[in-house]
PDB file of C-alpha atoms in Angstrom:
ATOM      1  CA  UNK A   4     -13.706 110.719  62.086  1.00  0.00           C
ATOM      2  CA  UNK A   5     -13.182 110.696  58.328  1.00  0.00           C
ATOM      3  CA  UNK A   6     -15.753 108.710  56.374  1.00  0.00           C
ATOM      4  CA  UNK A   7     -14.965 107.000  53.071  1.00  0.00           C
ATOM      5  CA  UNK A   8     -17.883 107.037  50.641  1.00  0.00           C
ATOM      6  CA  UNK A   9     -18.475 104.192  48.189  1.00  0.00           C
ATOM      7  CA  UNK A  10     -21.405 103.850  45.784  1.00  0.00           C
ATOM      8  CA  UNK A  11     -23.543 101.749  48.133  1.00  0.00           C
ATOM      9  CA  UNK A  12     -22.079 102.233  51.599  1.00  0.00           C
ATOM     10  CA  UNK A  13     -19.874 104.372  53.810  1.00  0.00           C
ATOM     11  CA  UNK A  14     -16.875 103.263  55.892  1.00  0.00           C
ATOM     12  CA  UNK A  15     -15.890 104.867  59.177  1.00  0.00           C
ATOM     13  CA  UNK A  16     -17.377 107.341  61.580  1.00  0.00           C
ATOM     14  CA  UNK A  17     -18.816 104.719  63.910  1.00  0.00           C
ATOM     15  CA  UNK A  18     -20.778 102.944  61.185  1.00  0.00           C
ATOM     16  CA  UNK A  19     -20.931  99.115  60.968  1.00  0.00           C
ATOM     17  CA  UNK A  20     -17.726  97.447  59.802  1.00  0.00           C
ATOM     18  CA  UNK A  21     -16.922  96.780  56.158  1.00  0.00           C
ATOM     19  CA  UNK A  22     -15.504  93.432  55.037  1.00  0.00           C
ATOM     20  CA  UNK A  23     -12.491  93.397  52.722  1.00  0.00           C
ATOM     21  CA  UNK A  24     -12.005  89.828  51.549  1.00  0.00           C
ATOM     22  CA  UNK A  25     -10.788  87.612  48.748  1.00  0.00           C
ATOM     23  CA  UNK A  26      -7.879  85.365  47.822  1.00  0.00           C
ATOM     24  CA  UNK A  27      -4.289  86.465  48.311  1.00  0.00           C
ATOM     25  CA  UNK A  28      -3.636  86.406  44.579  1.00  0.00           C
ATOM     26  CA  UNK A  29      -5.644  85.969  41.396  1.00  0.00           C
ATOM     27  CA  UNK A  30      -5.058  82.357  40.359  1.00  0.00           C
ATOM     28  CA  UNK A  31      -7.468  82.279  37.415  1.00  0.00           C
ATOM     29  CA  UNK A  32     -10.650  83.961  36.237  1.00  0.00           C
ATOM     30  CA  UNK A  33     -13.118  81.227  37.194  1.00  0.00           C
ATOM     31  CA  UNK A  34     -11.877  80.790  40.745  1.00  0.00           C
ATOM     32  CA  UNK A  35     -11.750  84.543  41.332  1.00  0.00           C
ATOM     33  CA  UNK A  36     -15.326  85.037  40.140  1.00  0.00           C
ATOM     34  CA  UNK A  37     -16.439  82.052  42.245  1.00  0.00           C
ATOM     35  CA  UNK A  38     -14.932  83.506  45.405  1.00  0.00           C
ATOM     36  CA  UNK A  39     -16.308  86.989  44.701  1.00  0.00           C
ATOM     37  CA  UNK A  40     -19.808  85.672  44.000  1.00  0.00           C
ATOM     38  CA  UNK A  41     -19.810  83.546  47.153  1.00  0.00           C
ATOM     39  CA  UNK A  42     -18.664  86.482  49.267  1.00  0.00           C
ATOM     40  CA  UNK A  43     -21.320  88.711  47.744  1.00  0.00           C
ATOM     41  CA  UNK A  44     -24.090  86.227  48.495  1.00  0.00           C
ATOM     42  CA  UNK A  45     -22.851  85.757  52.044  1.00  0.00           C
ATOM     43  CA  UNK A  46     -22.458  89.438  52.861  1.00  0.00           C
ATOM     44  CA  UNK A  47     -25.824  90.302  51.319  1.00  0.00           C
ATOM     45  CA  UNK A  48     -27.454  87.767  53.650  1.00  0.00           C
ATOM     46  CA  UNK A  49     -25.634  89.257  56.643  1.00  0.00           C
ATOM     47  CA  UNK A  50     -26.044  92.857  55.417  1.00  0.00           C
ATOM     48  CA  UNK A  51     -22.317  93.533  55.623  1.00  0.00           C
ATOM     49  CA  UNK A  52     -20.727  95.904  53.054  1.00  0.00           C
ATOM     50  CA  UNK A  53     -18.095  94.154  50.920  1.00  0.00           C
ATOM     51  CA  UNK A  54     -14.910  95.163  49.109  1.00  0.00           C
ATOM     52  CA  UNK A  55     -13.313  92.376  47.084  1.00  0.00           C
ATOM     53  CA  UNK A  56      -9.526  92.069  47.290  1.00  0.00           C
ATOM     54  CA  UNK A  57      -7.019  90.084  45.262  1.00  0.00           C
ATOM     55  CA  UNK A  58      -3.513  90.811  43.999  1.00  0.00           C
ATOM     56  CA  UNK A  59      -2.675  90.704  40.309  1.00  0.00           C
ATOM     57  CA  UNK A  60       1.059  90.586  41.070  1.00  0.00           C
ATOM     58  CA  UNK A  61       2.556  89.643  44.431  1.00  0.00           C
ATOM     59  CA  UNK A  62       5.948  91.248  43.972  1.00  0.00           C
ATOM     60  CA  UNK A  63       7.013  90.669  47.593  1.00  0.00           C
ATOM     61  CA  UNK A  64       7.106  86.867  47.742  1.00  0.00           C
ATOM     62  CA  UNK A  65       9.700  85.001  49.800  1.00  0.00           C
ATOM     63  CA  UNK A  66      11.204  83.041  46.904  1.00  0.00           C
ATOM     64  CA  UNK A  67      12.073  83.936  43.330  1.00  0.00           C
ATOM     65  CA  UNK A  68      10.076  80.866  42.284  1.00  0.00           C
ATOM     66  CA  UNK A  69       6.895  81.780  44.187  1.00  0.00           C
ATOM     67  CA  UNK A  70       3.699  82.271  42.189  1.00  0.00           C
ATOM     68  CA  UNK A  71       3.034  85.980  41.703  1.00  0.00           C
ATOM     69  CA  UNK A  72      -0.230  86.101  39.770  1.00  0.00           C
ATOM     70  CA  UNK A  73      -1.312  86.814  36.197  1.00  0.00           C
ATOM     71  CA  UNK A  74       0.195  90.304  35.965  1.00  0.00           C
ATOM     72  CA  UNK A  75      -1.391  93.703  35.641  1.00  0.00           C
ATOM     73  CA  UNK A  76      -3.168  93.377  32.276  1.00  0.00           C
ATOM     74  CA  UNK A  77      -4.948  90.090  32.918  1.00  0.00           C
ATOM     75  CA  UNK A  78      -5.369  90.802  36.619  1.00  0.00           C
ATOM     76  CA  UNK A  79      -7.059  94.146  36.111  1.00  0.00           C
ATOM     77  CA  UNK A  80      -9.289  92.615  33.438  1.00  0.00           C
ATOM     78  CA  UNK A  81     -10.532  90.027  35.951  1.00  0.00           C
ATOM     79  CA  UNK A  82     -10.975  92.607  38.713  1.00  0.00           C
ATOM     80  CA  UNK A  83     -12.930  94.785  36.291  1.00  0.00           C
ATOM     81  CA  UNK A  84     -15.235  91.801  35.689  1.00  0.00           C
ATOM     82  CA  UNK A  85     -15.821  91.443  39.421  1.00  0.00           C
ATOM     83  CA  UNK A  86     -16.517  95.152  39.701  1.00  0.00           C
ATOM     84  CA  UNK A  87     -18.908  95.439  36.753  1.00  0.00           C
ATOM     85  CA  UNK A  88     -20.640  92.044  36.611  1.00  0.00           C
ATOM     86  CA  UNK A  89     -21.033  91.534  40.364  1.00  0.00           C
ATOM     87  CA  UNK A  90     -21.227  95.178  41.418  1.00  0.00           C
ATOM     88  CA  UNK A  91     -18.516  94.888  44.089  1.00  0.00           C
ATOM     89  CA  UNK A  92     -15.824  97.531  44.753  1.00  0.00           C
ATOM     90  CA  UNK A  93     -12.337  96.100  44.221  1.00  0.00           C
ATOM     91  CA  UNK A  94      -8.978  96.538  45.958  1.00  0.00           C
ATOM     92  CA  UNK A  95      -5.489  95.487  44.945  1.00  0.00           C
ATOM     93  CA  UNK A  96      -1.937  96.487  45.736  1.00  0.00           C
ATOM     94  CA  UNK A  97       0.585  98.251  43.520  1.00  0.00           C
ATOM     95  CA  UNK A  98       4.330  97.692  43.716  1.00  0.00           C
ATOM     96  CA  UNK A  99       5.801  99.819  40.915  1.00  0.00           C
ATOM     97  CA  UNK A 100       5.445 103.410  39.741  1.00  0.00           C
ATOM     98  CA  UNK A 101       4.623 102.156  36.236  1.00  0.00           C
ATOM     99  CA  UNK A 102       1.463 100.438  37.492  1.00  0.00           C
ATOM    100  CA  UNK A 103      -0.103 103.234  39.484  1.00  0.00           C
ATOM    101  CA  UNK A 104      -2.055 105.110  36.822  1.00  0.00           C
ATOM    102  CA  UNK A 105      -3.376 102.011  35.064  1.00  0.00           C
ATOM    103  CA  UNK A 106      -4.349 100.293  38.307  1.00  0.00           C
ATOM    104  CA  UNK A 107      -6.074 103.420  39.612  1.00  0.00           C
ATOM    105  CA  UNK A 108      -8.300 103.494  36.524  1.00  0.00           C
ATOM    106  CA  UNK A 109      -9.870 100.178  37.594  1.00  0.00           C
ATOM    107  CA  UNK A 110      -9.438  99.833  41.345  1.00  0.00           C
ATOM    108  CA  UNK A 111     -11.792 101.509  43.803  1.00  0.00           C
ATOM    109  CA  UNK A 112      -9.104 101.214  46.475  1.00  0.00           C
ATOM    110  CA  UNK A 113      -5.387 101.190  45.716  1.00  0.00           C
ATOM    111  CA  UNK A 114      -3.347  99.542  48.448  1.00  0.00           C
ATOM    112  CA  UNK A 115       0.174 100.579  49.404  1.00  0.00           C
ATOM    113  CA  UNK A 116       2.017  97.422  50.515  1.00  0.00           C
ATOM    114  CA  UNK A 117       3.468  97.333  54.026  1.00  0.00           C
ATOM    115  CA  UNK A 118       7.054  97.199  52.808  1.00  0.00           C
ATOM    116  CA  UNK A 119       6.527 100.311  50.646  1.00  0.00           C
ATOM    117  CA  UNK A 120       4.608 102.460  53.108  1.00  0.00           C
ATOM    118  CA  UNK A 121       7.667 104.622  53.917  1.00  0.00           C
ATOM    119  CA  UNK A 122       8.641 105.245  50.288  1.00  0.00           C
ATOM    120  CA  UNK A 123       7.736 108.920  50.085  1.00  0.00           C
ATOM    121  CA  UNK A 124       7.662 109.422  46.307  1.00  0.00           C
ATOM    122  CA  UNK A 125       5.754 106.190  45.754  1.00  0.00           C
ATOM    123  CA  UNK A 126       3.163 106.962  48.435  1.00  0.00           C
ATOM    124  CA  UNK A 127       2.561 110.438  47.061  1.00  0.00           C
ATOM    125  CA  UNK A 128       2.250 109.210  43.475  1.00  0.00           C
ATOM    126  CA  UNK A 129      -0.366 106.649  44.529  1.00  0.00           C
ATOM    127  CA  UNK A 130      -2.227 109.412  46.363  1.00  0.00           C
ATOM    128  CA  UNK A 131      -2.282 111.591  43.227  1.00  0.00           C
ATOM    129  CA  UNK A 132      -3.975 108.907  41.126  1.00  0.00           C
ATOM    130  CA  UNK A 133      -6.051 106.714  43.444  1.00  0.00           C
ATOM    131  CA  UNK A 134      -9.591 107.510  44.444  1.00  0.00           C
ATOM    132  CA  UNK A 135      -9.102 105.812  47.808  1.00  0.00           C
ATOM    133  CA  UNK A 136      -5.773 104.758  49.345  1.00  0.00           C
ATOM    134  CA  UNK A 137      -5.385 101.901  51.808  1.00  0.00           C
ATOM    135  CA  UNK A 138      -2.106 102.045  53.726  1.00  0.00           C
ATOM    136  CA  UNK A 139      -0.826  98.722  55.013  1.00  0.00           C
ATOM    137  CA  UNK A 140       1.097  99.661  58.147  1.00  0.00           C
ATOM    138  CA  UNK A 141       4.601  98.248  57.906  1.00  0.00           C
ATOM    139  CA  UNK A 142       5.535  95.410  60.253  1.00  0.00           C
ATOM    140  CA  UNK A 143       8.386  97.629  61.402  1.00  0.00           C
ATOM    141  CA  UNK A 144       6.354 100.719  62.364  1.00  0.00           C
ATOM    142  CA  UNK A 145       4.856 101.851  65.631  1.00  0.00           C
ATOM    143  CA  UNK A 146       1.217 103.032  65.367  1.00  0.00           C
ATOM    144  CA  UNK A 147       2.161 106.673  65.864  1.00  0.00           C
ATOM    145  CA  UNK A 148       4.565 106.520  62.920  1.00  0.00           C
ATOM    146  CA  UNK A 149       1.583 106.243  60.569  1.00  0.00           C
ATOM    147  CA  UNK A 150       0.894 109.969  60.955  1.00  0.00           C
ATOM    148  CA  UNK A 151       3.930 110.655  58.758  1.00  0.00           C
ATOM    149  CA  UNK A 152       2.517 108.452  55.977  1.00  0.00           C
ATOM    150  CA  UNK A 153      -0.843 110.184  56.237  1.00  0.00           C
ATOM    151  CA  UNK A 154       0.876 113.560  55.885  1.00  0.00           C
ATOM    152  CA  UNK A 155       2.462 112.361  52.644  1.00  0.00           C
ATOM    153  CA  UNK A 156      -0.863 111.175  51.247  1.00  0.00           C
ATOM    154  CA  UNK A 157      -2.837 114.259  52.199  1.00  0.00           C
ATOM    155  CA  UNK A 158      -0.087 116.626  51.028  1.00  0.00           C
ATOM    156  CA  UNK A 159      -0.620 115.107  47.569  1.00  0.00           C
ATOM    157  CA  UNK A 160      -4.253 116.234  47.706  1.00  0.00           C
ATOM    158  CA  UNK A 161      -5.997 113.022  48.747  1.00  0.00           C
ATOM    159  CA  UNK A 162      -7.727 112.575  52.098  1.00  0.00           C
ATOM    160  CA  UNK A 163      -9.646 109.408  51.188  1.00  0.00           C
ATOM    161  CA  UNK A 164      -7.364 107.170  53.224  1.00  0.00           C
ATOM    162  CA  UNK A 165      -7.751 104.044  55.331  1.00  0.00           C
ATOM    163  CA  UNK A 166      -5.120 102.404  57.559  1.00  0.00           C
ATOM    164  CA  UNK A 167      -4.667  98.653  57.923  1.00  0.00           C
ATOM    165  CA  UNK A 168      -2.975  97.002  60.877  1.00  0.00           C
ATOM    166  CA  UNK A 169      -1.363  93.666  59.958  1.00  0.00           C
ATOM    167  CA  UNK A 170       0.855  92.835  62.908  1.00  0.00           C
ATOM    168  CA  UNK A 171       4.374  93.750  63.976  1.00  0.00           C
ATOM    169  CA  UNK A 172       7.586  91.789  63.433  1.00  0.00           C
ATOM    170  CA  UNK A 173       8.398  89.871  66.603  1.00  0.00           C
ATOM    171  CA  UNK A 174      11.585  87.884  66.345  1.00  0.00           C
ATOM    172  CA  UNK A 175      12.401  85.677  63.384  1.00  0.00           C
ATOM    173  CA  UNK A 176       9.536  84.515  61.106  1.00  0.00           C
ATOM    174  CA  UNK A 177       6.852  85.746  63.446  1.00  0.00           C
ATOM    175  CA  UNK A 178       4.350  88.567  63.865  1.00  0.00           C
ATOM    176  CA  UNK A 179       2.368  89.784  66.834  1.00  0.00           C
ATOM    177  CA  UNK A 180      -0.899  91.747  66.723  1.00  0.00           C
ATOM    178  CA  UNK A 181      -1.067  94.379  69.448  1.00  0.00           C
ATOM    179  CA  UNK A 182      -4.687  95.404  69.957  1.00  0.00           C
ATOM    180  CA  UNK A 183      -3.521  98.644  71.560  1.00  0.00           C
ATOM    181  CA  UNK A 184      -2.466  99.827  68.116  1.00  0.00           C
ATOM    182  CA  UNK A 185      -6.070  99.976  66.898  1.00  0.00           C
ATOM    183  CA  UNK A 186      -7.279 102.805  69.190  1.00  0.00           C
ATOM    184  CA  UNK A 187      -3.922 104.523  68.666  1.00  0.00           C
ATOM    185  CA  UNK A 188      -4.462 104.447  64.898  1.00  0.00           C
ATOM    186  CA  UNK A 189      -8.044 105.668  65.312  1.00  0.00           C
ATOM    187  CA  UNK A 190      -6.640 108.858  66.870  1.00  0.00           C
ATOM    188  CA  UNK A 191      -5.442 109.843  63.385  1.00  0.00           C
ATOM    189  CA  UNK A 192      -9.095 110.413  62.481  1.00  0.00           C
ATOM    190  CA  UNK A 193      -9.062 107.956  59.580  1.00  0.00           C
ATOM    191  CA  UNK A 194     -10.840 104.579  59.291  1.00  0.00           C
ATOM    192  CA  UNK A 195      -8.884 101.652  60.734  1.00  0.00           C
ATOM    193  CA  UNK A 196      -8.950  98.151  59.256  1.00  0.00           C
ATOM    194  CA  UNK A 197      -7.641  95.015  60.926  1.00  0.00           C
ATOM    195  CA  UNK A 198      -6.017  92.367  58.742  1.00  0.00           C
ATOM    196  CA  UNK A 199      -6.704  89.202  60.713  1.00  0.00           C
ATOM    197  CA  UNK A 200      -5.125  86.750  58.284  1.00  0.00           C
ATOM    198  CA  UNK A 201      -1.836  88.518  57.565  1.00  0.00           C
ATOM    199  CA  UNK A 202      -1.442  89.056  61.305  1.00  0.00           C
ATOM    200  CA  UNK A 203      -1.094  85.284  61.730  1.00  0.00           C
ATOM    201  CA  UNK A 204       1.336  84.902  58.849  1.00  0.00           C
ATOM    202  CA  UNK A 205       4.792  83.464  59.602  1.00  0.00           C
ATOM    203  CA  UNK A 206       6.957  85.309  57.041  1.00  0.00           C
ATOM    204  CA  UNK A 207       9.442  82.923  55.489  1.00  0.00           C
ATOM    205  CA  UNK A 208       8.385  80.405  58.125  1.00  0.00           C
ATOM    206  CA  UNK A 209       8.522  77.436  55.769  1.00  0.00           C
ATOM    207  CA  UNK A 210      11.980  78.188  54.416  1.00  0.00           C
ATOM    208  CA  UNK A 211      11.161  79.073  50.826  1.00  0.00           C
ATOM    209  CA  UNK A 212       7.682  80.409  51.562  1.00  0.00           C
ATOM    210  CA  UNK A 213       5.618  81.921  54.352  1.00  0.00           C
ATOM    211  CA  UNK A 214       3.715  79.848  56.869  1.00  0.00           C
ATOM    212  CA  UNK A 215       0.779  80.798  59.027  1.00  0.00           C
ATOM    213  CA  UNK A 216      -1.541  79.902  61.899  1.00  0.00           C
ATOM    214  CA  UNK A 217      -4.966  80.003  60.279  1.00  0.00           C
ATOM    215  CA  UNK A 218      -6.973  79.072  63.367  1.00  0.00           C
ATOM    216  CA  UNK A 219      -5.605  82.052  65.294  1.00  0.00           C
ATOM    217  CA  UNK A 220      -7.103  84.506  62.792  1.00  0.00           C
ATOM    218  CA  UNK A 221     -10.555  83.779  64.221  1.00  0.00           C
ATOM    219  CA  UNK A 222      -9.516  84.869  67.709  1.00  0.00           C
ATOM    220  CA  UNK A 223      -7.730  87.988  66.510  1.00  0.00           C
ATOM    221  CA  UNK A 224     -10.686  89.035  64.355  1.00  0.00           C
ATOM    222  CA  UNK A 225     -13.048  88.804  67.315  1.00  0.00           C
ATOM    223  CA  UNK A 226     -10.616  90.691  69.544  1.00  0.00           C
ATOM    224  CA  UNK A 227     -10.187  93.463  66.988  1.00  0.00           C
ATOM    225  CA  UNK A 228     -13.944  93.846  66.618  1.00  0.00           C
ATOM    226  CA  UNK A 229     -14.213  94.186  70.392  1.00  0.00           C
ATOM    227  CA  UNK A 230     -11.625  96.967  70.353  1.00  0.00           C
ATOM    228  CA  UNK A 231     -13.487  98.764  67.565  1.00  0.00           C
ATOM    229  CA  UNK A 232     -12.590  98.689  63.867  1.00  0.00           C
ATOM    230  CA  UNK A 233     -14.032 100.185  60.716  1.00  0.00           C
ATOM    231  CA  UNK A 234     -13.077  97.284  58.471  1.00  0.00           C
ATOM    232  CA  UNK A 235     -12.032  93.641  58.681  1.00  0.00           C
ATOM    233  CA  UNK A 236      -9.554  92.281  56.136  1.00  0.00           C
ATOM    234  CA  UNK A 237      -9.573  88.523  55.455  1.00  0.00           C
ATOM    235  CA  UNK A 238      -7.861  86.364  52.886  1.00  0.00           C
ATOM    236  CA  UNK A 239     -10.129  83.474  51.931  1.00  0.00           C
ATOM    237  CA  UNK A 240      -9.836  80.582  49.498  1.00  0.00           C
ATOM    238  CA  UNK A 241     -12.032  77.593  48.530  1.00  0.00           C
ATOM    239  CA  UNK A 242      -9.161  75.267  49.450  1.00  0.00           C
ATOM    240  CA  UNK A 243      -6.344  77.071  51.296  1.00  0.00           C
ATOM    241  CA  UNK A 244      -4.266  73.896  51.450  1.00  0.00           C
ATOM    242  CA  UNK A 245      -3.926  74.141  47.662  1.00  0.00           C
ATOM    243  CA  UNK A 246      -3.713  77.949  47.416  1.00  0.00           C
ATOM    244  CA  UNK A 247      -0.778  79.207  45.388  1.00  0.00           C
ATOM    245  CA  UNK A 248      -0.072  82.043  47.817  1.00  0.00           C
ATOM    246  CA  UNK A 249      -0.606  82.537  51.581  1.00  0.00           C
ATOM    247  CA  UNK A 250      -2.568  79.307  52.001  1.00  0.00           C
ATOM    248  CA  UNK A 251      -1.448  78.651  55.615  1.00  0.00           C
ATOM    249  CA  UNK A 252      -2.943  81.923  56.860  1.00  0.00           C
ATOM    250  CA  UNK A 253      -5.994  82.027  54.560  1.00  0.00           C
ATOM    251  CA  UNK A 254      -9.435  80.990  55.812  1.00  0.00           C
ATOM    252  CA  UNK A 255     -11.592  78.362  54.165  1.00  0.00           C
ATOM    253  CA  UNK A 256     -14.232  80.217  52.157  1.00  0.00           C
ATOM    254  CA  UNK A 257     -17.043  78.046  53.497  1.00  0.00           C
ATOM    255  CA  UNK A 258     -16.010  78.745  57.105  1.00  0.00           C
ATOM    256  CA  UNK A 259     -16.331  82.530  57.209  1.00  0.00           C
ATOM    257  CA  UNK A 260     -20.121  82.756  57.576  1.00  0.00           C
ATOM    258  CA  UNK A 261     -20.122  81.966  61.298  1.00  0.00           C
ATOM    259  CA  UNK A 262     -17.163  84.230  61.963  1.00  0.00           C
ATOM    260  CA  UNK A 263     -18.764  87.180  60.213  1.00  0.00           C
ATOM    261  CA  UNK A 264     -22.050  86.690  62.075  1.00  0.00           C
ATOM    262  CA  UNK A 265     -20.132  86.814  65.358  1.00  0.00           C
ATOM    263  CA  UNK A 266     -18.111  89.853  64.286  1.00  0.00           C
ATOM    264  CA  UNK A 267     -21.318  91.634  63.338  1.00  0.00           C
ATOM    265  CA  UNK A 268     -22.757  91.033  66.801  1.00  0.00           C
ATOM    266  CA  UNK A 269     -19.595  92.248  68.533  1.00  0.00           C
ATOM    267  CA  UNK A 270     -19.383  95.272  66.230  1.00  0.00           C
ATOM    268  CA  UNK A 271     -22.963  96.233  67.061  1.00  0.00           C
ATOM    269  CA  UNK A 272     -22.388  95.992  70.807  1.00  0.00           C
ATOM    270  CA  UNK A 273     -19.145  97.968  70.692  1.00  0.00           C
ATOM    271  CA  UNK A 274     -20.462 100.753  68.499  1.00  0.00           C
ATOM    272  CA  UNK A 275     -23.557 101.174  70.617  1.00  0.00           C
ATOM    273  CA  UNK A 276     -21.059 102.078  73.334  1.00  0.00           C
ATOM    274  CA  UNK A 277     -19.285 104.428  70.878  1.00  0.00           C
ATOM    275  CA  UNK A 278     -15.715 103.248  71.524  1.00  0.00           C
TER     276      UNK A 278
END
């Protein structure tokens, strides 16, 4: 199993899970730093490795009028603050060729959005510049289709790759998370992450924006840990009801402590059995 090496921890290869967490989108500097600091304090107490995630530009929103974030310049400046001042690796997604090089100069992990994961030239260009690539598996792909994406990334000379499962389209405005996909994805030999909060998203479910079933993310996260994952991806917010993006599927920041403690216990039991 491929292991991904960060400055202070390693992901994959049967090691304890890594948490990837943060708000859906950067709303402002103060709130972003607040969330990152809270997550750092929490994960240090629980001894869980942390990668902070937040988007500087959500280019795949339902509506033209949806909030997208501060843009690449301001967004990368804030993520750089999180990285340097708090000492946390940072992840964000890129949506355009023009962003790739600049984003890769700041981000520890560059994420390929689910809807772009089949775009061959884009995937390979990200692979050429990023230190680590996180592939969001498209909602339209079977687990075994991911091998083709991995071939594109590695053919560009980068084998520092992780794969994130975020549910599969199931009828209109709905997703389903199939836990069978996690061991199937692990057969690729690369670390597998489960995105518990996007898996309960209801795309376009509120007409002009996406809905979600926040409470179900807790159950899916525990189930995924029991199957065996290398990373858990959560979107969190101090007040999801007022979040400017993905509030309905985001977890309350002050509620994740108990969940993570439970996930850590499950992860320990499962990996002792070497699933």
